[in-house]
Amino acid sequence: AGWFRRLLHKPKPSSVESSLKSSHSASSSTSSSSSSSSAKSSSSPGVSLATSSMQLSPVSAPDISASDSPRWDKSYDVCICHSEGDVELVEELVSYLEGQPESFRCFLQLRDAAAGSAVVTELCGAVQNSHCWVMLITPAFLRDPWCKYQMHQALAEAPMANGRTIPVLKDVDRKDYPLELRNIYYIYMVLKEKSFRQIRDTVVRYLQELCRSSTKRME
């Protein structure tokens, strides 16, 4: 009976205490919610930064036809080295390159050599005044001493310049590929149109890299 009477007379918690407990509970809940929101907010910039870095636009290719392009430092973009027996194919290649949007300037010996000038002078001048040299290596090319001479002049002009010397094999076994060019990849002509496109792309890449290098030096 005594414990029952004590239970009946036990004071109830005051409204103030209830209010404090309720306030504390709400505060804890708000604080927890706030810290969670803050954590999410603080992580957002990292995600956004990573996402934005993944969406960077690619570096635009330099305009090789711009008026200040180093392309214009030489008279020709491409010098075609070939034998007289391959003139017809070479004329098709020149027509293709000169008809491209870049309007490549090609040196074709039978068309562009100055009348009355020495052959050696013309060959050396064409090599020195051209950015790239396409060598159409056929059985006739391998038999022609002038073709070999022009090949040696090109290699002497820029032996380590990637993309400047462009060997193109046609009707020649790989084992007969000139030893002087063994450190340079070649284009094997099976489909004429595909090979012409590969030559064009190689010249474009070289001229673009030439423009980038020139811009870096100026900076």
Coordinates of N, CA and C in Angstrom, one line a residue:
A1 N 0.8 -1.2 0.0 CA 0.0 0.0 0.0 C 0.9 1.2 0.0
G2 N 2.0 1.2 0.7 CA 2.9 2.3 0.7 C 3.4 2.7 -0.6
W3 N 3.8 1.7 -1.4 CA 4.4 2.1 -2.7 C 3.4 2.6 -3.6
F4 N 2.1 2.1 -3.4 CA 1.0 2.6 -4.3 C 0.7 4.1 -4.0
R5 N 0.7 4.5 -2.7 CA 0.5 5.9 -2.4 C 1.6 6.8 -2.9
R6 N 2.9 6.3 -2.8 CA 4.0 7.1 -3.3 C 3.9 7.3 -4.9
L7 N 3.4 6.3 -5.5 CA 3.2 6.4 -7.0 C 2.2 7.5 -7.3
L8 N 1.1 7.5 -6.5 CA 0.0 8.5 -6.8 C 0.5 9.9 -6.5
H9 N 1.4 10.1 -5.5 CA 1.9 11.4 -5.2 C 3.1 11.8 -5.9
K10 N 3.7 11.0 -6.9 CA 4.9 11.4 -7.6 C 4.6 12.5 -8.6
P11 N 5.4 13.6 -8.5 CA 5.1 14.8 -9.3 C 5.3 14.5 -10.8
K12 N 4.4 15.1 -11.6 CA 4.5 15.0 -13.1 C 5.6 15.9 -13.6
P13 N 6.3 15.6 -14.7 CA 7.3 16.5 -15.3 C 6.6 17.8 -15.7
S14 N 7.3 18.9 -15.3 CA 6.7 20.2 -15.6 C 6.6 20.4 -17.1
S15 N 5.8 21.4 -17.5 CA 5.6 21.7 -18.9 C 6.9 22.3 -19.5
V16 N 7.6 23.0 -18.6 CA 8.9 23.6 -19.1 C 9.9 22.5 -19.5
E17 N 10.0 21.5 -18.6 CA 10.9 20.4 -18.9 C 10.5 19.7 -20.3
S18 N 9.2 19.5 -20.4 CA 8.7 18.9 -21.6 C 9.1 19.7 -22.8
S19 N 8.9 21.0 -22.6 CA 9.2 22.0 -23.7 C 10.7 21.9 -24.1
L20 N 11.6 21.9 -23.1 CA 13.0 21.8 -23.3 C 13.4 20.6 -24.0
K21 N 12.8 19.4 -23.6 CA 13.1 18.1 -24.2 C 12.7 18.2 -25.7
S22 N 11.5 18.7 -25.9 CA 11.0 18.8 -27.3 C 11.8 19.7 -28.1
S23 N 12.3 20.8 -27.5 CA 13.1 21.7 -28.3 C 14.4 21.1 -28.6
H24 N 15.0 20.4 -27.6 CA 16.3 19.7 -27.8 C 16.2 18.7 -28.9
S25 N 15.1 17.9 -28.9 CA 14.9 16.9 -29.9 C 14.8 17.5 -31.3
A26 N 14.0 18.6 -31.4 CA 13.8 19.3 -32.7 C 15.1 19.9 -33.2
S27 N 15.9 20.4 -32.2 CA 17.2 21.0 -32.6 C 18.2 20.0 -33.1
S28 N 18.2 18.8 -32.5 CA 19.0 17.7 -32.9 C 18.7 17.3 -34.3
S29 N 17.3 17.2 -34.5 CA 16.9 16.8 -35.8 C 17.3 17.7 -36.9
T30 N 17.1 19.1 -36.6 CA 17.4 20.1 -37.5 C 18.9 20.1 -37.8
S31 N 19.7 20.0 -36.7 CA 21.2 20.0 -36.9 C 21.6 18.8 -37.8
S32 N 21.0 17.7 -37.5 CA 21.3 16.5 -38.3 C 21.0 16.7 -39.7
S33 N 19.8 17.2 -40.0 CA 19.4 17.5 -41.3 C 20.2 18.5 -42.0
S34 N 20.6 19.6 -41.2 CA 21.5 20.6 -41.8 C 22.9 20.1 -42.1
S35 N 23.4 19.3 -41.2 CA 24.8 18.7 -41.5 C 24.7 17.8 -42.7
S36 N 23.6 17.0 -42.8 CA 23.5 16.2 -44.0 C 23.4 17.0 -45.3
S37 N 22.6 18.0 -45.2 CA 22.5 18.9 -46.4 C 23.8 19.6 -46.7
S38 N 24.5 20.0 -45.7 CA 25.8 20.6 -45.9 C 26.8 19.7 -46.5
A39 N 26.7 18.4 -46.1 CA 27.6 17.4 -46.6 C 27.4 17.2 -48.1
K40 N 26.1 17.2 -48.4 CA 25.7 17.0 -49.8 C 26.1 18.2 -50.6
S41 N 25.9 19.4 -50.0 CA 26.3 20.6 -50.7 C 27.8 20.7 -51.0
S42 N 28.6 20.3 -50.0 CA 30.0 20.4 -50.1 C 30.5 19.4 -51.1
S43 N 29.8 18.3 -51.3 CA 30.3 17.3 -52.3 C 29.9 17.7 -53.7
S44 N 28.9 18.5 -53.8 CA 28.4 18.9 -55.2 C 29.5 19.5 -56.1
P45 N 30.3 20.5 -55.5 CA 31.3 21.1 -56.4 C 32.2 20.1 -57.0
G46 N 32.6 19.1 -56.2 CA 33.6 18.1 -56.7 C 33.0 17.3 -57.9
V47 N 31.7 16.9 -57.7 CA 31.1 16.2 -58.8 C 30.9 17.1 -60.0
S48 N 30.5 18.3 -59.8 CA 30.4 19.3 -60.9 C 31.7 19.5 -61.6
L49 N 32.7 19.6 -60.8 CA 34.1 19.9 -61.4 C 34.5 18.7 -62.2
A50 N 34.3 17.5 -61.7 CA 34.7 16.3 -62.5 C 33.9 16.2 -63.7
T51 N 32.6 16.5 -63.6 CA 31.8 16.4 -64.8 C 32.2 17.4 -65.9
S52 N 32.5 18.6 -65.4 CA 32.8 19.7 -66.3 C 34.1 19.4 -67.0
S53 N 35.1 18.8 -66.2 CA 36.4 18.5 -66.8 C 36.3 17.4 -67.9
M54 N 35.3 16.5 -67.7 CA 35.1 15.4 -68.7 C 34.4 16.0 -69.9
Q55 N 33.8 17.1 -69.8 CA 33.1 17.7 -71.0 C 33.8 18.8 -71.7
L56 N 35.1 18.9 -71.4 CA 35.9 19.9 -72.1 C 35.9 19.7 -73.6
S57 N 35.7 20.8 -74.3 CA 35.6 20.7 -75.7 C 37.0 20.4 -76.3
P58 N 37.1 19.6 -77.4 CA 38.4 19.3 -77.9 C 39.1 20.5 -78.5
V59 N 40.5 20.4 -78.5 CA 41.2 21.5 -79.1 C 41.0 21.6 -80.6
S60 N 40.6 22.8 -81.0 CA 40.3 23.0 -82.4 C 41.6 22.9 -83.2
A61 N 41.4 22.3 -84.4 CA 42.5 22.2 -85.3 C 42.9 23.6 -85.9
P62 N 44.2 23.9 -86.0 CA 44.6 25.2 -86.6 C 44.2 25.3 -88.0
D63 N 43.9 26.5 -88.4 CA 43.5 26.8 -89.8 C 44.8 26.9 -90.7
I64 N 45.0 25.9 -91.5 CA 46.3 25.9 -92.2 C 46.2 26.8 -93.4
S65 N 45.0 27.4 -93.7 CA 44.9 28.3 -94.8 C 44.8 29.7 -94.4
A66 N 45.0 30.0 -93.1 CA 45.0 31.4 -92.6 C 46.1 32.2 -93.3
S67 N 45.9 33.5 -93.4 CA 46.9 34.3 -94.1 C 48.3 34.3 -93.4
D68 N 48.3 34.1 -92.0 CA 49.6 34.1 -91.3 C 50.1 32.7 -91.1
S69 N 49.5 31.7 -91.8 CA 50.0 30.3 -91.6 C 51.4 30.1 -92.1
P70 N 52.2 29.4 -91.4 CA 53.6 29.1 -91.9 C 53.6 28.2 -93.1
R71 N 52.4 27.8 -93.5 CA 52.3 27.0 -94.8 C 52.8 27.8 -95.9
W72 N 52.6 29.1 -95.9 CA 52.9 30.0 -97.0 C 54.4 30.3 -97.1
D73 N 55.2 29.8 -96.1 CA 56.6 30.1 -96.1 C 57.3 29.3 -97.2
K74 N 56.7 28.3 -97.8 CA 57.3 27.6 -98.9 C 56.3 27.7 -100.1
S75 N 56.9 27.5 -101.3 CA 56.2 27.6 -102.5 C 55.2 26.5 -102.8
Y76 N 55.5 25.3 -102.2 CA 54.6 24.2 -102.5 C 54.3 23.4 -101.2
D77 N 53.1 22.8 -101.2 CA 52.7 22.0 -100.1 C 53.3 20.6 -100.3
V78 N 53.2 20.1 -101.5 CA 53.6 18.7 -101.9 C 54.4 18.7 -103.1
C79 N 55.5 18.0 -103.0 CA 56.4 17.7 -104.2 C 56.2 16.2 -104.5
I80 N 55.8 15.9 -105.8 CA 55.6 14.5 -106.2 C 56.8 14.0 -106.8
C81 N 57.4 13.0 -106.2 CA 58.6 12.3 -106.8 C 58.2 11.0 -107.5
H82 N 58.4 10.9 -108.8 CA 57.9 9.8 -109.6 C 58.7 9.5 -110.8
S83 N 58.5 8.4 -111.4 CA 59.2 8.1 -112.7 C 58.3 8.6 -113.8
E84 N 58.9 8.7 -115.0 CA 58.2 9.2 -116.2 C 57.1 8.2 -116.6
G85 N 57.3 6.9 -116.2 CA 56.3 5.9 -116.6 C 55.1 5.9 -115.8
D86 N 55.1 6.7 -114.7 CA 53.9 6.8 -113.8 C 53.2 8.1 -113.9
V87 N 53.4 8.9 -115.0 CA 52.9 10.2 -115.1 C 51.4 10.2 -115.0
E88 N 50.7 9.3 -115.6 CA 49.2 9.3 -115.7 C 48.7 9.2 -114.3
L89 N 49.2 8.3 -113.5 CA 48.7 8.1 -112.1 C 49.0 9.3 -111.3
V90 N 50.2 9.9 -111.4 CA 50.6 11.1 -110.7 C 49.7 12.3 -111.0
E91 N 49.4 12.4 -112.3 CA 48.5 13.5 -112.7 C 47.1 13.4 -112.0
E92 N 46.6 12.1 -111.8 CA 45.4 11.9 -111.1 C 45.5 12.3 -109.7
L93 N 46.6 12.0 -109.1 CA 46.9 12.4 -107.7 C 47.0 13.9 -107.5
V94 N 47.7 14.5 -108.4 CA 47.8 16.0 -108.3 C 46.4 16.6 -108.5
S95 N 45.6 16.1 -109.4 CA 44.3 16.7 -109.7 C 43.4 16.5 -108.4
Y96 N 43.6 15.4 -107.7 CA 42.8 15.1 -106.5 C 43.2 16.1 -105.4
L97 N 44.6 16.2 -105.2 CA 45.0 17.1 -104.1 C 44.7 18.6 -104.3
E98 N 44.9 19.0 -105.6 CA 44.6 20.4 -105.9 C 43.1 20.7 -105.9
G99 N 42.3 19.7 -106.0 CA 40.8 19.9 -105.9 C 40.2 19.8 -104.5
Q100 N 41.1 19.5 -103.5 CA 40.6 19.4 -102.2 C 40.3 20.8 -101.6
P101 N 39.4 20.9 -100.5 CA 39.1 22.2 -100.0 C 40.3 23.0 -99.6
E102 N 41.4 22.3 -99.2 CA 42.7 23.1 -98.9 C 43.4 23.6 -100.1
S103 N 43.0 23.2 -101.3 CA 43.7 23.6 -102.5 C 45.2 23.5 -102.4
F104 N 45.7 22.3 -102.2 CA 47.1 22.0 -102.1 C 47.9 22.5 -103.3
R105 N 49.0 23.0 -103.1 CA 49.9 23.5 -104.1 C 50.9 22.3 -104.4
C106 N 50.8 21.7 -105.6 CA 51.7 20.6 -105.9 C 52.7 21.0 -106.9
F107 N 53.9 20.4 -106.7 CA 55.0 20.5 -107.8 C 55.0 19.3 -108.6
L108 N 54.7 19.4 -109.9 CA 54.8 18.3 -110.8 C 55.9 18.7 -111.8
Q109 N 56.9 17.9 -111.9 CA 58.1 18.3 -112.6 C 57.8 18.6 -114.1
L110 N 57.1 17.7 -114.8 CA 56.8 18.0 -116.2 C 56.0 19.2 -116.5
R111 N 55.2 19.6 -115.5 CA 54.3 20.8 -115.6 C 55.0 22.0 -115.1
D112 N 55.7 21.9 -113.9 CA 56.1 23.2 -113.2 C 57.6 23.5 -113.4
A113 N 58.4 22.6 -113.9 CA 59.8 22.9 -114.0 C 60.0 24.0 -115.1
A114 N 60.9 25.0 -114.8 CA 61.1 26.1 -115.7 C 61.9 25.6 -116.9
A115 N 61.4 26.0 -118.1 CA 62.1 25.6 -119.3 C 63.5 26.2 -119.4
G116 N 64.4 25.3 -119.8 CA 65.8 25.8 -119.9 C 66.6 25.6 -118.6
S117 N 66.0 25.3 -117.5 CA 66.7 25.1 -116.3 C 67.3 23.7 -116.2
A118 N 68.4 23.6 -115.4 CA 69.0 22.3 -115.2 C 68.1 21.4 -114.4
V119 N 68.1 20.1 -114.7 CA 67.3 19.1 -114.0 C 67.6 19.1 -112.5
V120 N 68.9 19.0 -112.2 CA 69.4 18.9 -110.8 C 68.9 20.1 -110.1
T121 N 69.0 21.3 -110.7 CA 68.6 22.5 -110.0 C 67.1 22.5 -109.7
E122 N 66.3 22.1 -110.7 CA 64.9 22.0 -110.5 C 64.5 21.0 -109.4
L123 N 65.1 19.8 -109.4 CA 64.8 18.8 -108.4 C 65.1 19.3 -107.0
C124 N 66.3 19.8 -106.9 CA 66.7 20.3 -105.5 C 65.8 21.5 -105.1
G125 N 65.5 22.4 -106.0 CA 64.7 23.5 -105.6 C 63.3 23.1 -105.2
A126 N 62.7 22.1 -105.9 CA 61.4 21.6 -105.6 C 61.4 20.9 -104.2
V127 N 62.4 20.2 -103.9 CA 62.5 19.6 -102.6 C 62.6 20.6 -101.5
Q128 N 63.4 21.6 -101.7 CA 63.7 22.6 -100.6 C 62.4 23.5 -100.4
N129 N 61.7 23.7 -101.5 CA 60.5 24.6 -101.4 C 59.2 24.0 -101.3
S130 N 59.2 22.7 -100.8 CA 58.0 22.0 -100.5 C 57.9 21.5 -99.1
H131 N 56.8 21.5 -98.5 CA 56.6 21.0 -97.1 C 56.7 19.5 -97.1
C132 N 56.0 18.8 -98.0 CA 56.0 17.4 -98.0 C 56.4 16.8 -99.3
W133 N 56.9 15.5 -99.3 CA 57.4 14.9 -100.5 C 56.7 13.5 -100.6
V134 N 55.9 13.4 -101.6 CA 55.2 12.1 -101.9 C 56.1 11.3 -102.9
M135 N 56.5 10.1 -102.5 CA 57.4 9.3 -103.3 C 56.6 8.1 -103.8
L136 N 56.2 8.1 -105.1 CA 55.5 7.0 -105.7 C 56.5 5.9 -106.1
I137 N 56.6 5.0 -105.3 CA 57.6 3.9 -105.5 C 57.0 2.8 -106.2
T138 N 57.4 2.7 -107.5 CA 56.9 1.6 -108.4 C 58.2 0.9 -108.9
P139 N 58.1 -0.1 -109.7 CA 59.2 -0.8 -110.3 C 60.0 0.2 -111.2
A140 N 59.3 1.2 -111.8 CA 60.0 2.2 -112.7 C 60.8 3.1 -111.8
F141 N 60.2 3.5 -110.6 CA 60.9 4.4 -109.7 C 62.2 3.8 -109.2
L142 N 62.2 2.5 -108.9 CA 63.4 1.8 -108.4 C 64.5 1.8 -109.5
R143 N 64.1 1.8 -110.7 CA 65.1 1.7 -111.8 C 65.6 3.1 -112.2
D144 N 64.9 4.2 -111.8 CA 65.2 5.5 -112.3 C 66.2 6.2 -111.3
P145 N 67.5 6.5 -111.8 CA 68.5 7.1 -110.9 C 68.0 8.5 -110.5
W146 N 67.2 9.2 -111.3 CA 66.8 10.6 -110.9 C 65.8 10.5 -109.7
C147 N 65.0 9.5 -109.7 CA 64.0 9.3 -108.6 C 64.8 9.0 -107.3
K148 N 65.8 8.2 -107.4 CA 66.6 7.9 -106.2 C 67.4 9.2 -105.7
Y149 N 67.8 9.9 -106.7 CA 68.5 11.2 -106.3 C 67.6 12.1 -105.6
Q150 N 66.4 12.2 -106.1 CA 65.4 13.1 -105.5 C 65.0 12.6 -104.1
M151 N 64.9 11.3 -103.9 CA 64.6 10.7 -102.6 C 65.7 11.0 -101.6
H152 N 67.0 10.9 -102.1 CA 68.1 11.2 -101.2 C 68.1 12.7 -100.8
Q153 N 67.8 13.5 -101.7 CA 67.7 15.0 -101.4 C 66.7 15.3 -100.4
A154 N 65.5 14.6 -100.5 CA 64.4 14.8 -99.5 C 64.9 14.3 -98.1
L155 N 65.5 13.2 -98.0 CA 66.0 12.6 -96.8 C 67.0 13.5 -96.1
A156 N 67.9 14.1 -97.0 CA 68.9 15.0 -96.5 C 68.4 16.3 -96.0
E157 N 67.3 16.7 -96.6 CA 66.6 18.0 -96.2 C 66.0 17.9 -94.8
A158 N 65.4 16.8 -94.5 CA 64.7 16.7 -93.2 C 64.6 15.2 -92.9
P159 N 65.7 14.6 -92.4 CA 65.7 13.1 -92.2 C 64.8 12.7 -91.1
M160 N 64.5 13.5 -90.1 CA 63.7 13.1 -88.9 C 62.4 13.8 -88.9
A161 N 62.0 14.4 -89.9 CA 60.7 15.2 -89.9 C 59.5 14.3 -90.2
N162 N 58.8 13.9 -89.1 CA 57.6 13.0 -89.2 C 56.6 13.6 -90.2
G163 N 56.1 12.9 -91.1 CA 55.1 13.3 -92.0 C 55.5 14.0 -93.3
R164 N 56.7 14.4 -93.4 CA 57.2 15.1 -94.6 C 57.4 14.2 -95.7
T165 N 58.1 13.1 -95.5 CA 58.4 12.1 -96.5 C 57.3 11.1 -96.5
I166 N 56.5 10.9 -97.6 CA 55.4 10.0 -97.6 C 55.6 9.0 -98.7
P167 N 56.2 7.8 -98.4 CA 56.4 6.8 -99.4 C 55.0 6.1 -99.8
V168 N 54.8 5.9 -101.0 CA 53.6 5.2 -101.5 C 54.1 4.0 -102.4
L169 N 53.8 2.8 -102.0 CA 54.2 1.6 -102.8 C 53.1 1.2 -103.7
K170 N 53.5 0.9 -104.9 CA 52.5 0.4 -105.9 C 53.2 -0.7 -106.8
D171 N 52.7 -1.8 -106.8 CA 53.2 -2.9 -107.6 C 54.7 -3.3 -107.2
V172 N 55.0 -3.1 -105.9 CA 56.4 -3.3 -105.5 C 56.2 -4.2 -104.2
D173 N 57.0 -5.3 -104.2 CA 57.0 -6.2 -103.0 C 57.6 -5.5 -101.8
R174 N 57.1 -5.8 -100.7 CA 57.6 -5.2 -99.4 C 59.1 -5.4 -99.3
K175 N 59.6 -6.5 -99.7 CA 61.0 -6.8 -99.6 C 61.9 -5.8 -100.4
D176 N 61.3 -5.2 -101.4 CA 62.0 -4.3 -102.3 C 61.9 -2.8 -101.9
Y177 N 61.2 -2.6 -100.7 CA 61.1 -1.3 -100.2 C 62.5 -0.7 -99.9
P178 N 62.8 0.5 -100.5 CA 64.2 1.1 -100.3 C 64.7 1.1 -98.9
L179 N 65.9 0.6 -98.7 CA 66.5 0.5 -97.4 C 66.6 1.9 -96.7
E180 N 66.8 2.9 -97.6 CA 66.9 4.3 -97.0 C 65.6 4.8 -96.3
L181 N 64.5 4.1 -96.6 CA 63.2 4.5 -96.1 C 62.6 3.6 -95.0
R182 N 63.5 2.6 -94.6 CA 63.0 1.6 -93.7 C 62.5 2.1 -92.4
N183 N 62.9 3.3 -92.0 CA 62.4 3.8 -90.7 C 61.2 4.7 -90.9
I184 N 60.6 4.7 -92.1 CA 59.4 5.5 -92.3 C 58.3 4.6 -92.8
Y185 N 57.1 4.7 -92.2 CA 55.9 4.0 -92.6 C 55.5 4.4 -94.0
Y186 N 55.0 3.4 -94.8 CA 54.6 3.8 -96.1 C 53.1 3.5 -96.3
I187 N 52.5 4.0 -97.4 CA 51.2 3.7 -97.8 C 51.2 2.7 -98.9
Y188 N 50.5 1.6 -98.8 CA 50.5 0.6 -99.8 C 49.3 0.8 -100.7
M189 N 49.5 1.1 -102.0 CA 48.4 1.5 -102.8 C 47.7 0.2 -103.4
V190 N 46.5 -0.1 -102.9 CA 45.7 -1.1 -103.5 C 44.5 -0.5 -104.1
L191 N 43.7 0.2 -103.3 CA 42.6 1.0 -103.8 C 43.1 2.5 -104.0
K192 N 43.1 2.9 -105.2 CA 43.6 4.3 -105.5 C 42.9 5.4 -104.7
E193 N 41.6 5.4 -104.6 CA 40.9 6.4 -103.9 C 41.3 6.5 -102.4
K194 N 41.4 5.3 -101.8 CA 41.8 5.2 -100.4 C 43.2 5.7 -100.2
S195 N 44.1 5.4 -101.1 CA 45.5 5.8 -101.0 C 45.6 7.4 -101.1
F196 N 44.8 7.9 -102.1 CA 44.8 9.3 -102.3 C 44.3 10.1 -101.0
R197 N 43.3 9.5 -100.4 CA 42.8 10.1 -99.2 C 43.8 10.0 -98.0
Q198 N 44.5 8.9 -97.9 CA 45.6 8.8 -96.9 C 46.7 9.8 -97.1
I199 N 47.1 10.0 -98.4 CA 48.1 11.0 -98.7 C 47.6 12.4 -98.3
R200 N 46.4 12.7 -98.6 CA 45.8 14.0 -98.3 C 45.8 14.2 -96.8
D201 N 45.3 13.2 -96.0 CA 45.2 13.3 -94.5 C 46.6 13.5 -93.9
T202 N 47.6 12.8 -94.5 CA 49.0 12.9 -93.9 C 49.5 14.3 -94.1
V203 N 49.3 14.9 -95.3 CA 49.7 16.3 -95.6 C 49.0 17.3 -94.6
V204 N 47.7 17.1 -94.4 CA 46.9 18.0 -93.6 C 47.5 17.9 -92.1
R205 N 47.7 16.7 -91.6 CA 48.3 16.5 -90.3 C 49.6 17.2 -90.1
Y206 N 50.5 17.1 -91.1 CA 51.8 17.7 -91.0 C 51.6 19.3 -91.0
L207 N 50.8 19.8 -91.8 CA 50.6 21.3 -91.9 C 50.0 21.8 -90.6
Q208 N 49.1 21.0 -90.0 CA 48.5 21.4 -88.7 C 49.5 21.4 -87.6
E209 N 50.3 20.4 -87.6 CA 51.4 20.4 -86.6 C 52.4 21.5 -86.8
L210 N 52.7 21.8 -88.0 CA 53.6 22.9 -88.3 C 53.0 24.2 -87.8
C211 N 51.7 24.4 -87.9 CA 51.0 25.6 -87.4 C 51.0 25.7 -85.9
R212 N 50.8 24.5 -85.2 CA 50.8 24.4 -83.8 C 52.2 24.8 -83.2
S213 N 53.2 24.2 -83.9 CA 54.6 24.5 -83.4 C 55.0 25.9 -83.6
S214 N 54.5 26.5 -84.7 CA 54.8 28.0 -84.9 C 54.1 28.8 -83.8
T215 N 52.9 28.5 -83.5 CA 52.1 29.2 -82.4 C 52.8 29.1 -81.1
K216 N 53.3 27.9 -80.7 CA 54.0 27.7 -79.4 C 55.3 28.6 -79.4
R217 N 56.0 28.6 -80.5 CA 57.2 29.4 -80.5 C 56.9 30.9 -80.3
M218 N 55.8 31.4 -80.9 CA 55.4 32.8 -80.7 C 55.0 33.1 -79.3
E219 N 54.4 32.1 -78.6 CA 54.0 32.3 -77.2 C 55.2 32.3 -76.3

